[in-house]
Short mmCIF file of C-alpha atoms and ligand atoms in Angstrom, two decimals:
data_model
loop_
_atom_site.label_atom_id
_atom_site.label_comp_id
_atom_site.label_asym_id
_atom_site.label_seq_id
_atom_site.Cartn_x
_atom_site.Cartn_y
_atom_site.Cartn_z
CA MET M 1 -7.89 15.07 44.39
CA SER M 2 -5.89 11.92 43.87
CA ARG M 3 -7.96 9.53 41.82
CA LEU M 4 -8.84 9.74 38.16
CA ASP M 5 -12.54 9.22 38.78
CA GLU M 6 -12.51 12.24 41.09
CA ILE M 7 -11.66 14.53 38.21
CA PRO M 8 -15.02 16.01 37.20
CA VAL M 9 -14.59 15.56 33.46
CA ARG M 10 -16.52 12.92 31.59
CA ILE M 11 -14.30 12.12 28.66
CA MET M 12 -16.57 9.81 26.71
CA PRO M 13 -20.28 10.04 26.24
CA ALA M 14 -22.14 7.35 28.16
CA GLU M 15 -23.91 6.32 24.99
CA SER M 16 -22.26 5.90 21.65
CA ALA M 17 -23.44 8.56 19.31
CA ALA M 18 -22.44 6.41 16.37
CA GLY M 19 -24.89 3.57 17.04
CA GLN M 20 -22.56 1.08 15.34
CA GLY M 21 -23.82 -1.74 17.55
CA GLN M 22 -27.26 -1.57 15.99
CA ALA M 23 -25.83 -1.55 12.46
CA LEU M 24 -23.73 -4.62 13.26
CA LEU M 25 -26.77 -6.48 14.56
CA HIS M 26 -28.50 -5.90 11.22
CA GLU M 27 -25.41 -7.17 9.41
CA LEU M 28 -25.33 -10.27 11.60
CA ALA M 29 -28.99 -10.99 10.81
CA HIS M 30 -28.11 -10.85 7.11
CA MET M 31 -25.08 -13.12 7.59
CA LEU M 32 -27.17 -15.68 9.48
CA ASP M 33 -29.65 -15.65 6.65
CA VAL M 34 -26.82 -16.37 4.19
CA LEU M 35 -25.60 -19.22 6.40
CA LEU M 36 -29.05 -20.79 6.40
CA ARG M 37 -29.76 -20.36 2.71
CA GLU M 38 -26.31 -20.90 1.17
CA GLY M 39 -24.29 -22.51 3.97
CA ARG M 40 -21.73 -19.70 3.76
CA SER M 41 -19.93 -18.67 6.96
CA GLY M 42 -18.98 -15.08 7.69
CA MET M 43 -16.82 -13.13 10.11
CA ILE M 44 -16.75 -9.60 11.49
CA ASP M 45 -13.50 -8.28 12.94
CA LEU M 46 -14.68 -6.18 15.87
CA ARG M 47 -11.25 -4.63 16.27
CA ALA M 48 -11.38 -3.14 12.79
CA LEU M 49 -14.42 -1.03 13.62
CA PRO M 50 -14.56 2.22 15.57
CA LEU M 51 -16.77 0.78 18.30
CA ALA M 52 -17.42 2.61 21.54
CA ALA M 53 -17.98 0.82 24.83
CA ALA M 54 -21.71 1.38 24.44
CA ASP M 55 -21.66 -0.49 21.12
CA PHE M 56 -20.03 -3.51 22.77
CA ALA M 57 -22.55 -3.35 25.58
CA ARG M 58 -25.41 -3.29 23.08
CA LEU M 59 -24.01 -6.27 21.16
CA ARG M 60 -23.51 -8.28 24.34
CA ALA M 61 -26.97 -7.41 25.63
CA VAL M 62 -28.77 -8.44 22.45
CA LEU M 63 -26.68 -11.51 21.57
CA GLY M 64 -26.31 -12.87 25.10
CA GLU M 65 -24.66 -16.22 25.77
CA GLY M 66 -25.79 -19.62 24.52
CA GLU M 67 -25.09 -23.25 25.24
CA VAL M 68 -21.48 -23.67 24.12
CA HIS M 69 -18.48 -22.17 25.93
CA ALA M 70 -15.13 -23.34 24.59
CA ARG M 71 -11.71 -22.41 25.92
CA ILE M 72 -8.50 -22.92 23.98
CA ASP M 73 -5.09 -22.78 25.61
CA ALA M 74 -2.72 -22.03 22.74
CA MET M 75 -0.17 -19.22 22.96
CA GLY M 76 -2.52 -17.45 25.33
CA GLU M 77 -6.14 -18.20 26.03
CA ALA M 78 -8.97 -18.01 23.51
CA SER M 79 -12.64 -18.18 24.36
CA ILE M 80 -15.20 -19.14 21.76
CA VAL M 81 -18.76 -18.78 22.89
CA GLU M 82 -21.92 -19.49 20.99
CA THR M 83 -24.14 -16.51 21.62
CA GLY M 84 -27.78 -16.77 22.60
CA ILE M 85 -28.53 -16.53 18.86
CA PRO M 86 -27.44 -19.97 17.62
CA GLY M 87 -25.02 -19.80 14.73
CA ILE M 88 -23.39 -16.57 15.95
CA TRP M 89 -20.10 -17.22 17.76
CA TRP M 90 -18.10 -14.67 19.75
CA HIS M 91 -14.32 -15.23 19.52
CA THR M 92 -11.98 -13.53 21.98
CA TYR M 93 -8.28 -14.29 21.51
CA ARG M 94 -5.78 -13.25 24.14
CA SER M 95 -1.99 -13.01 24.24
CA HIS M 96 0.17 -14.72 26.86
CA ASP M 97 -0.25 -11.59 28.99
CA GLY M 98 -4.03 -11.80 28.84
CA ASP M 99 -4.45 -8.80 26.50
CA ILE M 100 -7.12 -9.17 23.85
CA ILE M 101 -5.42 -9.48 20.45
CA THR M 102 -8.47 -10.24 18.31
CA GLU M 103 -12.18 -10.14 18.84
CA MET M 104 -14.56 -11.41 16.17
CA LEU M 105 -18.11 -12.46 15.56
CA GLU M 106 -18.52 -15.47 13.31
CA THR M 107 -21.65 -16.87 11.73
CA THR M 108 -21.09 -20.59 11.19
CA TRP M 109 -22.32 -24.03 12.24
CA CYS M 110 -19.12 -24.69 14.22
CA PRO M 111 -15.93 -22.57 14.25
CA ASP M 112 -13.09 -24.27 12.41
CA ILE M 113 -10.55 -23.45 15.10
CA LEU M 114 -12.35 -25.90 17.41
CA ASN M 115 -11.61 -28.80 15.04
CA SER M 116 -8.45 -30.79 15.61
CA GLN M 117 -5.94 -29.76 12.98
CA PRO M 118 -4.44 -32.49 10.75
CA GLU M 119 -0.86 -31.40 11.55
CA ASP M 120 -1.56 -31.69 15.29
CA VAL M 121 -3.28 -35.07 14.84
CA THR M 122 -0.25 -36.36 12.93
CA SER M 123 2.23 -35.34 15.62
CA GLY M 124 -0.16 -36.57 18.34
CA LEU M 125 -0.39 -39.97 16.69
CA GLN M 126 3.38 -40.11 16.50
CA ARG M 127 3.63 -39.33 20.23
CA LEU M 128 1.02 -41.97 21.02
CA ARG M 129 2.90 -44.60 19.00
CA GLU M 130 6.16 -43.71 20.76
CA GLN M 131 4.35 -44.04 24.08
CA LEU M 132 3.01 -47.47 23.12
CA THR M 133 6.47 -48.65 22.01
CA GLY M 134 7.86 -47.32 25.27
CA ASP M 135 5.14 -49.12 27.26
CA ALA M 136 6.01 -52.48 25.67
CA ALA M 137 9.58 -52.40 26.97
CA PRO M 138 9.14 -51.70 30.71
CA SER M 139 8.89 -55.40 31.61
CA ILE M 140 12.63 -55.17 32.37
CA PRO M 141 12.36 -52.56 35.18
CA ALA M 142 9.52 -54.68 36.59
CA LYS M 143 11.91 -57.64 36.86
CA GLU M 144 14.48 -55.46 38.57
CA GLU M 145 11.85 -54.53 41.10
CA GLN M 146 11.36 -58.25 41.88
CA HIS M 147 15.08 -58.57 42.64
CA ALA M 148 15.02 -55.60 44.92
CA MET Q 1 20.09 -22.93 5.77
CA ARG Q 2 17.50 -21.19 7.92
CA GLU Q 3 14.46 -23.22 8.87
CA THR Q 4 10.94 -22.31 7.82
CA LEU Q 5 8.56 -20.83 10.35
CA ASP Q 6 6.57 -24.10 10.32
CA GLN Q 7 9.68 -26.06 11.23
CA SER Q 8 10.65 -23.54 13.88
CA LEU Q 9 7.20 -23.62 15.49
CA ARG Q 10 7.00 -27.42 15.42
CA ARG Q 11 10.41 -27.63 17.05
CA GLN Q 12 9.12 -25.34 19.80
CA GLY Q 13 6.00 -27.48 20.28
CA VAL Q 14 3.59 -24.78 19.04
CA SER Q 15 0.36 -26.40 17.81
CA ARG Q 16 -1.22 -25.69 14.45
CA ARG Q 17 -4.25 -24.35 16.26
CA ALA Q 18 -2.09 -21.84 18.12
CA PHE Q 19 -0.52 -20.84 14.83
CA LEU Q 20 -3.97 -20.36 13.27
CA LYS Q 21 -4.94 -18.15 16.18
CA TYR Q 22 -1.78 -16.11 15.63
CA CYS Q 23 -2.56 -15.83 11.91
CA THR Q 24 -6.09 -14.65 12.66
CA ALA Q 25 -4.53 -11.83 14.70
CA LEU Q 26 -2.18 -11.12 11.80
CA ALA Q 27 -5.09 -10.96 9.33
CA SER Q 28 -6.76 -8.45 11.60
CA LEU Q 29 -3.52 -6.45 11.76
CA MET Q 30 -3.17 -6.37 8.00
CA ALA Q 31 -6.80 -5.29 7.65
CA LEU Q 32 -7.59 -8.52 5.81
CA PRO Q 33 -10.79 -10.48 6.36
CA PRO Q 34 -10.37 -12.88 9.31
CA GLY Q 35 -11.30 -15.76 6.98
CA MET Q 36 -7.86 -15.29 5.33
CA ALA Q 37 -6.11 -16.79 8.38
CA PRO Q 38 -5.63 -20.32 6.89
CA ALA Q 39 -4.15 -18.85 3.67
CA ILE Q 40 -1.81 -16.65 5.73
CA ALA Q 41 -0.80 -19.67 7.83
CA ALA Q 42 0.04 -21.61 4.65
CA ALA Q 43 2.15 -18.77 3.19
CA LEU Q 44 3.83 -17.80 6.43
CA GLY Q 45 4.58 -21.38 7.43
CA LYS Q 46 6.67 -21.90 4.31
CA ALA Q 47 8.54 -18.59 4.65
CA MET Q 48 12.20 -18.62 5.63
CA ARG Q 49 12.78 -16.30 8.56
CA PRO Q 50 14.17 -13.20 6.89
CA SER Q 51 17.17 -11.39 8.25
CA VAL Q 52 16.34 -7.93 9.59
CA ILE Q 53 18.84 -5.15 10.28
CA TRP Q 54 17.53 -2.20 12.28
CA LEU Q 55 19.46 1.07 12.25
CA SER Q 56 18.70 3.97 14.60
CA PHE Q 57 19.72 7.49 13.59
CA GLN Q 58 18.50 10.88 14.90
CA GLU Q 59 15.65 9.57 17.04
CA CYS Q 60 14.37 9.38 20.60
CA THR Q 61 13.89 5.56 20.75
CA GLY Q 62 10.14 6.17 21.02
CA CYS Q 63 9.57 3.99 17.93
CA THR Q 64 11.38 1.03 19.48
CA GLU Q 65 9.54 1.69 22.74
CA SER Q 66 6.29 1.62 20.79
CA LEU Q 67 7.17 -1.66 19.11
CA THR Q 68 8.26 -3.35 22.31
CA ARG Q 69 4.86 -2.49 23.79
CA SER Q 70 3.16 -4.21 20.87
CA ASN Q 71 0.63 -6.79 21.91
CA ALA Q 72 -0.78 -8.17 18.72
CA PRO Q 73 1.00 -10.37 18.03
CA THR Q 74 3.49 -10.08 20.85
CA LEU Q 75 6.90 -8.81 19.95
CA GLU Q 76 8.40 -12.12 21.02
CA ASP Q 77 6.08 -14.00 18.68
CA LEU Q 78 6.82 -11.71 15.80
CA ILE Q 79 10.49 -11.05 16.18
CA PHE Q 80 11.75 -14.32 17.55
CA ASN Q 81 9.52 -16.64 15.55
CA SER Q 82 9.00 -14.81 12.30
CA ILE Q 83 12.11 -12.75 11.66
CA SER Q 84 15.75 -12.95 12.54
CA LEU Q 85 16.67 -9.62 14.07
CA ASP Q 86 20.39 -9.63 13.36
CA TYR Q 87 21.14 -6.07 14.43
CA HIS Q 88 19.29 -3.62 16.65
CA GLU Q 89 21.39 -1.36 18.85
CA THR Q 90 18.82 -1.06 21.63
CA LEU Q 91 17.53 -4.63 21.74
CA GLN Q 92 20.58 -6.75 20.95
CA ALA Q 93 22.68 -8.30 23.70
CA ALA Q 94 25.96 -7.81 21.84
CA SER Q 95 27.73 -4.47 21.95
CA GLY Q 96 30.75 -2.70 20.50
CA THR Q 97 32.76 -4.50 17.83
CA ALA Q 98 30.87 -7.78 18.38
CA ALA Q 99 27.60 -6.07 17.42
CA GLU Q 100 29.12 -4.45 14.35
CA ALA Q 101 30.62 -7.82 13.35
CA ALA Q 102 27.19 -9.49 13.65
CA ARG Q 103 25.74 -6.90 11.30
CA GLU Q 104 28.55 -7.31 8.77
CA GLN Q 105 28.05 -11.08 8.89
CA ALA Q 106 24.28 -10.83 8.33
CA MET Q 107 24.82 -8.35 5.48
CA LYS Q 108 27.26 -10.72 3.79
CA ALA Q 109 25.18 -13.86 4.28
CA PHE Q 110 21.89 -12.30 3.13
CA TYR Q 111 23.09 -9.67 0.70
CA GLY Q 112 20.21 -8.52 -1.48
CA LYS Q 113 17.66 -10.31 0.72
CA TYR Q 114 17.60 -8.72 4.16
CA LEU Q 115 15.07 -6.16 5.30
CA LEU Q 116 16.44 -2.84 6.54
CA ILE Q 117 14.42 -0.95 9.14
CA VAL Q 118 15.42 2.59 10.03
CA ASP Q 119 14.17 4.87 12.75
CA GLY Q 120 15.37 8.45 13.01
CA SER Q 121 16.20 11.05 10.40
CA VAL Q 122 19.51 11.29 8.58
CA ALA Q 123 21.80 14.24 9.32
CA THR Q 124 23.41 15.60 6.16
CA GLY Q 125 24.97 18.83 7.50
CA LEU Q 126 28.80 18.81 7.77
CA GLN Q 127 28.81 15.67 5.59
CA GLY Q 128 26.67 13.92 8.17
CA ALA Q 129 29.03 14.55 11.10
CA TYR Q 130 26.17 15.58 13.44
CA SER Q 131 25.25 11.94 14.05
CA THR Q 132 27.69 9.04 14.02
CA VAL Q 133 27.90 5.48 15.35
CA ALA Q 134 31.34 3.96 15.92
CA GLY Q 135 32.85 6.87 13.99
CA VAL Q 136 30.70 6.27 10.89
CA THR Q 137 28.13 8.86 9.91
CA ASN Q 138 24.50 7.78 9.73
CA LEU Q 139 24.53 8.98 6.15
CA ASP Q 140 27.34 6.62 5.11
CA GLU Q 141 25.95 3.77 7.16
CA LEU Q 142 22.53 4.09 5.57
CA LYS Q 143 23.95 4.07 2.06
CA LYS Q 144 26.16 1.07 2.80
CA VAL Q 145 23.50 -1.09 4.51
CA ALA Q 146 20.70 -0.11 2.10
CA ALA Q 147 22.84 -1.23 -0.85
CA GLY Q 148 22.34 -4.87 0.13
CA ALA Q 149 18.74 -4.63 1.34
CA ALA Q 150 15.72 -6.11 -0.43
CA ALA Q 151 13.60 -3.25 0.88
CA VAL Q 152 13.72 -0.46 3.45
CA VAL Q 153 11.10 0.30 6.09
CA ALA Q 154 11.28 3.82 7.55
CA VAL Q 155 9.68 3.55 10.99
CA GLY Q 156 8.44 6.76 12.58
CA SER Q 157 7.93 10.30 11.33
CA CYS Q 158 11.66 11.15 11.64
CA SER Q 159 12.85 8.51 9.18
CA SER Q 160 9.70 8.87 7.04
CA PHE Q 161 9.58 12.66 6.75
CA GLY Q 162 12.46 14.14 8.76
CA GLY Q 163 10.33 14.61 11.89
CA LEU Q 164 11.41 16.69 14.86
CA PRO Q 165 15.11 16.90 13.88
CA MET Q 166 14.04 18.47 10.57
CA ALA Q 167 11.76 21.03 12.25
CA HIS Q 168 12.74 24.65 11.72
CA PRO Q 169 15.59 25.65 11.77
CA ASN Q 170 16.79 22.07 11.09
CA PRO Q 171 20.30 22.59 12.50
CA THR Q 172 21.66 19.19 11.42
CA GLY Q 173 20.34 19.26 7.86
CA ALA Q 174 18.07 16.32 8.69
CA VAL Q 175 16.30 14.53 5.85
CA ALA Q 176 14.08 11.48 5.42
CA VAL Q 177 15.42 8.05 4.44
CA SER Q 178 13.64 8.28 1.09
CA ASP Q 179 15.57 11.48 0.31
CA ILE Q 180 18.78 9.44 0.38
CA ILE Q 181 17.72 5.99 -0.81
CA THR Q 182 16.15 6.28 -4.21
CA ASP Q 183 17.02 2.95 -5.84
CA LYS Q 184 15.23 0.55 -3.41
CA PRO Q 185 11.62 0.09 -2.37
CA VAL Q 186 11.14 2.34 0.68
CA ILE Q 187 7.97 2.26 2.73
CA ASN Q 188 7.13 4.88 5.35
CA VAL Q 189 5.45 3.97 8.63
CA PRO Q 190 5.07 7.45 10.14
CA GLY Q 191 3.71 8.46 13.51
CA CYS Q 192 5.37 9.95 16.55
CA PRO Q 193 5.60 7.13 17.39
CA PRO Q 194 3.77 4.87 14.92
CA ILE Q 195 1.08 2.58 16.31
CA PRO Q 196 2.96 -0.57 17.34
CA VAL Q 197 0.61 -2.92 15.53
CA VAL Q 198 1.06 -0.88 12.36
CA ILE Q 199 4.82 -1.54 12.51
CA THR Q 200 4.25 -5.24 13.07
CA GLY Q 201 1.47 -5.29 10.45
CA VAL Q 202 3.87 -4.06 7.77
CA LEU Q 203 6.44 -6.66 8.82
CA ALA Q 204 3.72 -9.32 8.79
CA HIS Q 205 2.82 -8.36 5.23
CA PHE Q 206 6.45 -8.66 4.16
CA LEU Q 207 6.70 -12.05 5.85
CA THR Q 208 3.48 -13.35 4.34
CA TYR Q 209 3.78 -12.06 0.80
CA GLY Q 210 7.51 -11.31 0.50
CA THR Q 211 6.68 -7.79 -0.67
CA LEU Q 212 5.85 -4.46 0.90
CA PRO Q 213 2.17 -3.48 0.96
CA GLU Q 214 0.60 -1.00 -1.45
CA THR Q 215 1.36 2.61 -0.55
CA ASP Q 216 -0.13 6.08 -0.90
CA LEU Q 217 1.40 9.31 -2.18
CA HIS Q 218 3.63 9.60 0.90
CA ARG Q 219 4.76 5.93 0.63
CA ARG Q 220 2.55 4.96 3.56
CA PRO Q 221 0.84 1.55 3.52
CA LYS Q 222 -2.73 2.16 2.40
CA MET Q 223 -4.06 -0.57 4.64
CA PHE Q 224 -3.21 1.55 7.69
CA TYR Q 225 -3.11 5.08 6.28
CA GLY Q 226 -5.92 4.83 3.73
CA GLU Q 227 -8.44 6.86 5.74
CA THR Q 228 -8.29 9.91 7.96
CA ILE Q 229 -8.72 9.78 11.71
CA HIS Q 230 -11.83 11.86 11.10
CA ASP Q 231 -13.27 9.23 8.72
CA ARG Q 232 -13.33 6.66 11.55
CA CYS Q 233 -13.69 8.93 14.59
CA TYR Q 234 -16.43 7.97 17.01
CA ARG Q 235 -17.03 11.71 17.68
CA ARG Q 236 -17.84 12.24 14.01
CA PRO Q 237 -21.64 12.34 14.51
CA PHE Q 238 -21.15 15.40 16.75
CA TYR Q 239 -19.02 17.03 14.11
CA ASP Q 240 -21.74 16.42 11.56
CA GLN Q 241 -24.31 17.87 13.96
CA GLY Q 242 -22.12 20.91 14.57
CA LYS Q 243 -21.62 20.14 18.28
CA PHE Q 244 -18.13 21.23 19.35
CA ALA Q 245 -16.15 21.56 22.56
CA HIS Q 246 -14.78 25.11 22.79
CA THR Q 247 -12.54 24.64 25.82
CA PHE Q 248 -11.18 21.52 27.50
CA ASP Q 249 -13.57 21.86 30.42
CA ASP Q 250 -16.79 23.20 28.94
CA GLU Q 251 -20.07 21.36 28.59
CA GLY Q 252 -19.17 20.18 25.08
CA ALA Q 253 -15.91 18.63 26.34
CA ARG Q 254 -17.76 16.90 29.18
CA ASN Q 255 -20.30 15.53 26.73
CA GLY Q 256 -17.62 14.16 24.42
CA TRP Q 257 -18.40 16.48 21.52
CA CYS Q 258 -16.12 17.05 18.55
CA LEU Q 259 -12.67 18.54 19.26
CA TYR Q 260 -12.31 20.31 15.92
CA GLU Q 261 -12.32 23.80 17.41
CA LEU Q 262 -9.70 22.77 19.95
CA GLY Q 263 -7.30 22.13 17.09
CA CYS Q 264 -8.02 18.50 16.16
CA LYS Q 265 -6.10 17.61 12.98
CA GLY Q 266 -8.11 14.41 12.46
CA PRO Q 267 -9.77 15.62 9.24
CA ILE Q 268 -6.46 15.77 7.36
CA THR Q 269 -4.46 13.10 9.15
CA TYR Q 270 -4.17 9.65 7.64
CA ASN Q 271 -3.64 6.97 10.29
CA SER Q 272 -5.44 4.11 12.09
CA CYS Q 273 -5.57 5.44 15.67
CA ALA Q 274 -9.38 5.55 15.67
CA THR Q 275 -9.69 1.82 14.98
CA LEU Q 276 -6.47 0.14 16.16
CA LYS Q 277 -6.11 2.48 19.14
CA TRP Q 278 -3.24 2.54 21.65
CA ASN Q 279 -2.14 0.77 24.81
CA GLU Q 280 -3.45 -2.68 24.00
CA GLY Q 281 -6.44 -1.21 22.19
CA THR Q 282 -7.54 0.82 25.21
CA SER Q 283 -8.15 4.22 23.60
CA PHE Q 284 -6.63 6.92 21.42
CA PRO Q 285 -5.98 10.63 22.05
CA ILE Q 286 -9.41 11.83 20.93
CA GLU Q 287 -11.04 9.26 23.20
CA SER Q 288 -9.00 10.72 26.05
CA GLY Q 289 -10.29 14.21 25.31
CA HIS Q 290 -7.42 15.65 23.24
CA GLY Q 291 -7.49 16.44 19.54
CA CYS Q 292 -5.29 14.66 17.02
CA LEU Q 293 -1.87 16.36 16.50
CA GLY Q 294 -1.46 15.03 12.98
CA CYS Q 295 1.83 13.30 13.84
CA SER Q 296 1.78 10.96 10.84
CA GLU Q 297 1.67 13.83 8.34
CA PRO Q 298 4.83 15.39 6.84
CA LYS Q 299 6.22 18.46 8.66
CA PHE Q 300 3.61 18.37 11.40
CA TRP Q 301 5.97 20.11 13.84
CA ASP Q 302 6.18 23.21 11.68
CA LYS Q 303 2.50 23.67 10.97
CA GLY Q 304 1.57 26.00 13.77
CA SER Q 305 -0.26 25.49 17.02
CA PHE Q 306 -1.70 22.12 17.92
CA TYR Q 307 -4.61 24.05 19.46
CA GLN Q 308 -5.58 26.22 16.53
CA PRO Q 309 -8.53 24.99 14.48
CA LEU Q 310 -7.71 23.77 11.00
CA SER Q 311 -9.92 26.46 9.57
CA GLY Q 312 -7.61 29.17 10.88
CA GLY Q 313 -4.24 27.47 10.73
CA THR Q 314 -1.39 26.77 8.37
CA TRP Q 315 -2.31 23.13 7.84
CA THR Q 316 -4.59 23.80 4.95
CA ASP Q 317 -3.12 23.48 1.49
CA SER Q 318 -6.35 24.65 -0.10
CA GLY Q 319 -8.60 27.64 0.26
CA THR Q 320 -11.59 25.34 0.66
CA LEU Q 321 -11.59 25.20 4.41
CA LEU Q 322 -10.65 28.83 4.93
CA ALA Q 323 -13.83 29.76 3.16
CA ALA Q 324 -15.93 27.83 5.64
CA ALA Q 325 -17.22 29.62 8.72
CA ALA Q 326 -15.55 28.38 11.88
CA ALA Q 327 -18.74 27.27 13.54
CA GLY Q 328 -21.42 24.65 13.49
CA VAL Q 329 -22.40 22.50 10.59
CA ALA Q 330 -20.75 24.88 8.16
CA VAL Q 331 -17.38 23.84 9.54
CA GLY Q 332 -18.40 20.23 9.38
CA ALA Q 333 -19.11 20.49 5.70
CA GLY Q 334 -16.02 22.62 5.00
CA ALA Q 335 -13.56 20.28 6.66
CA ALA Q 336 -15.13 17.23 5.05
CA VAL Q 337 -14.78 18.87 1.65
CA LEU Q 338 -11.15 19.62 2.36
CA SER Q 339 -10.49 16.04 3.41
CA ARG Q 340 -12.08 14.74 0.22
CA ALA Q 341 -10.27 17.35 -1.86
CA ARG Q 342 -6.95 16.20 -0.43
CA GLN Q 343 -7.68 12.60 -1.21
CA HIS Q 344 -8.73 13.54 -4.70
CA HIS Q 345 -5.62 15.67 -5.10
CA ALA Q 346 -3.43 12.83 -3.85
CA GLN Q 347 -4.98 10.43 -6.31
CA GLU Q 348 -4.49 12.83 -9.18
CA GLU Q 349 -0.84 13.31 -8.29
CA LYS Q 350 -0.24 9.56 -8.37
S1 LIG S 1 -12.52 16.82 14.10
FE1 LIG S 1 -11.36 15.38 15.38
S2 LIG S 1 -12.69 14.94 17.18
FE2 LIG S 1 -13.98 15.91 15.58
S3 LIG S 1 -14.84 14.16 14.49
FE3 LIG S 1 -13.01 14.77 13.35
S4 LIG S 1 -11.36 13.51 14.16
FE4 LIG S 1 -13.08 13.36 15.62
#
């Protein structure tokens, strides 16, 4: 016997006895209702809950995947997917090594992290201006090329 | 003057969006709502990187091993971006007198402001001679370095409660850090070892708010030690139904039933293993088929067999559980009462 799956002990039950997935789906329905009526966003930190694999499977099966798939490359990859239920977004943030560091469900019109951040826009604008100033000068190397 | 974290990150070309992502992970670590990430980013961005001195006493280096396996946020992110680790015998490149000089320099420059982290218990027998570094006893070193610290974090069960070195017959006269340091804020982060993200979570709280988080009776941060393993255990429904594994290979074990009768100490152990889990969030001991050992509780080494049910062991500090029959739902109710009684007791003692 050399492989783990050959050991005849099933460590976890195939189905979660806790049924947390179902409870979360009810909570999400309530949060979506709040978003529609009051415009208030909400978030559930999936890592803070004692979820079994079966709970995740249930959530994924019911929510499915929708029209928007966004990928962020920032200190490790992050995927932000609108689920098949519009307004519910599944965030998965990974470290440089690819390990999941946070997993959340958000009810919102559009996740804020997808917006450009003012600080980044400011430094981007600065880089663009430097580029433009740099572009204005290269007429000199062009002349040198003519001499060559 | 040390730069702020914002300045440091900008210099390294880290985008605000990446920082927000990092802060969302931090919020999760600190058991705060994920919506707090922007507020954390604002507070953390302005923070000066605090100087951290890490001392290792009677320990096995398991706590440092645990921390260096931390994935959320990565150790590099946390240590190299958010704190200035000025002394850590295992991790620092410097050695010998150069290392000691670096520590002296940090202590002088940041006197009264640096954070002291300690792993390992403190030997007090023979005036502390059982454990020395560079000819100085751990006892003297602790007193000297703690004198200039803003706060002390005791990482691991050895520094928090004495741990294995203090187990009977305690040949070195080992004690906890809080037995020696009584005039500074001391927070305990017990566990053998502690969950890596719990260590980083406490540091993250200090970085964000400049203070240590709220603690329980045993000086443990409530945000990580506020509930028992049993409170958040995914096997809990089986416990409530009175379905128990009686051996490690019986039908109950194969079906993932409750491990109470195999000695699980989850009902009286305060820690976050059931939610934060181990090995990049893969699982925790109970999920792997073994009961909780209660490693984040004081004196867990001296409390009898890991495989004896709580109802028949020396773990109970109340007659409540002993009165419960060691079977079925009756045990479920009995242990739950004990757990609640302990919490109630702890609150009353506060
Ligand atoms: S006794 Fe242990 S295995 Fe059983 S529910 Fe409680 S923590 Fe989980």
